[in-house]
Amino acid sequence: MLSSIPEVSSVAWSSMITGQNPGAHGVFGFMDLHPDSYKMKFPNFSDLKAPPFWDLWHGKSVIINVPSTYPVHEMNGVLISGFVSIDFEKSIHPKSLIAPLKDMDYRLDVDSQKAHSDMDAFLKDLDASLEARIEAYRYLWETQDWQTFMLVFTATDRLMHFLWDAYEDKNHKYHSLFLEHFRKIDQAVGEIDSRLNDDDLLIMHSDHGFERLDKDIYISYLLAEQGFLQFKQDQDIALNNICYGTKAFALDPARIYLNLKGKYPCGSVDVAEAEDILRQLENLFQSLEVDGRKVIRDVYRKEQIYSGPYLENAPDLILVGADGFNLKASVKADKLADKAIFTGKHTQDTAFFIAKGLRDENIIPDPLTVSDIKQIIEKARS
Ligand SMILES: [Zn+2]
């Protein structure tokens, strides 16, 4: 299965639960800009512009740990939001479940900060959060009268970012712990499967794939080096301090925005020159090489991959990295290519989709993307 573009969880899950592309659901990345400014904001569930499937489908739903569903809203069933969830009470619907979940030591997310200082403590936390998540699913499976049940495991993502090297290297200190975490999830999946009736539909899927991270590539560094991005003198290097003369800037992971006149406070690009600048940028990205390898797999214009009423909020260009290259927008970077703590990175084209109980496989489109899942389930049910 293909992930969303970009292949980040907020975009992929928003696409999955609405069955729409970012141009229709309005979530283009983890961060976005306040209108008419370079100030960042954090889009949350209230910014999602299309309804999630549980507001449309008949019957009760139990939804556990889907990213970007915070703060929870009134709905028919149970919603426990996934990362980024800040306040426990605003993460649980209905409120009557707050106490039983606290009793289970339910955690909204693992503490990834721990991985930077104490990997053993991080892995312990990872395990405890998985145990509690499984306990919560069992409790809700048995106590709720539901039609749709959705459970997301997110600690696998953290594990693969920090310890992909441990997965690849059998002699790595954490190799067996890495595999053990996945075995526990396999067991939970097996347990869920054993609870199903003959006419139930079971779907397992990821929001993106994973692979080894060779290099982090700082797109904003490239834009600054090539003169497209400029900052006010004597001020912090920050998106907020972009100066007039900037032609383009980037938001994570690799969303490129033209600094258009009239749209941004220091906008300097006329609509008439936009096409020319887009072409220059496309050439720059398509020809970019590091260690003799092509860095960017694809450069998309927004109209190529998005459609819908929120298209104008979309970045003008969206880049997908080639194998091993992790694209980042951070303006603070002092070099183009670097290697930080992460050893694993997302992939756009190796997400997975497995279905059991689907009577007609022809309802699976080819190619299959994460935004198709909702419709597959709807077709299977009709
Ligand atoms: Zn991730």
mmCIF file of N, CA and C and ligand atoms in Angstrom, residues 7 9 83 157-158 161 207-208 210 342 345-346, ligand 1:
data_model
loop_
_atom_site.group_PDB
_atom_site.id
_atom_site.type_symbol
_atom_site.label_atom_id
_atom_site.label_comp_id
_atom_site.label_asym_id
_atom_site.label_seq_id
_atom_site.Cartn_x
_atom_site.Cartn_y
_atom_site.Cartn_z
ATOM 1 N N GLU A 7 4.627 11.326 3.836
ATOM 2 C CA GLU A 7 4.372 10.073 4.560
ATOM 3 C C GLU A 7 4.571 10.269 6.066
ATOM 4 N N SER A 9 2.557 10.647 9.946
ATOM 5 C CA SER A 9 1.381 10.035 10.563
ATOM 6 C C SER A 9 0.160 10.945 10.556
ATOM 7 N N PHE A 83 -1.331 10.015 19.635
ATOM 8 C CA PHE A 83 -0.411 11.150 19.741
ATOM 9 C C PHE A 83 -0.729 12.181 18.651
ATOM 10 N N ASP A 157 6.585 2.567 15.738
ATOM 11 C CA ASP A 157 7.183 3.691 15.008
ATOM 12 C C ASP A 157 8.384 4.232 15.771
ATOM 13 N N ARG A 158 8.211 4.446 17.079
ATOM 14 C CA ARG A 158 9.318 4.989 17.884
ATOM 15 C C ARG A 158 10.494 3.995 17.878
ATOM 16 N N HIS A 161 12.333 4.137 14.563
ATOM 17 C CA HIS A 161 13.137 5.355 14.402
ATOM 18 C C HIS A 161 14.450 5.234 15.165
ATOM 19 N N ASP A 207 0.489 3.073 8.594
ATOM 20 C CA ASP A 207 0.296 4.411 8.005
ATOM 21 C C ASP A 207 1.423 4.750 7.034
ATOM 22 N N HIS A 208 2.520 4.022 7.122
ATOM 23 C CA HIS A 208 3.643 4.199 6.188
ATOM 24 C C HIS A 208 4.566 3.011 6.382
ATOM 25 N N PHE A 210 8.831 1.542 6.623
ATOM 26 C CA PHE A 210 10.071 1.934 7.311
ATOM 27 C C PHE A 210 11.274 1.386 6.578
ATOM 28 N N PHE A 342 18.287 9.175 15.020
ATOM 29 C CA PHE A 342 17.430 8.188 14.354
ATOM 30 C C PHE A 342 18.225 7.305 13.391
ATOM 31 N N LYS A 345 13.712 5.447 9.143
ATOM 32 C CA LYS A 345 12.869 6.524 8.612
ATOM 33 C C LYS A 345 11.626 5.966 7.913
ATOM 34 N N HIS A 346 10.626 6.821 7.772
ATOM 35 C CA HIS A 346 9.398 6.417 7.080
ATOM 36 C C HIS A 346 9.665 6.187 5.592
HETATM 37 ZN ZN ZN B 1 7.556 8.029 12.755
#
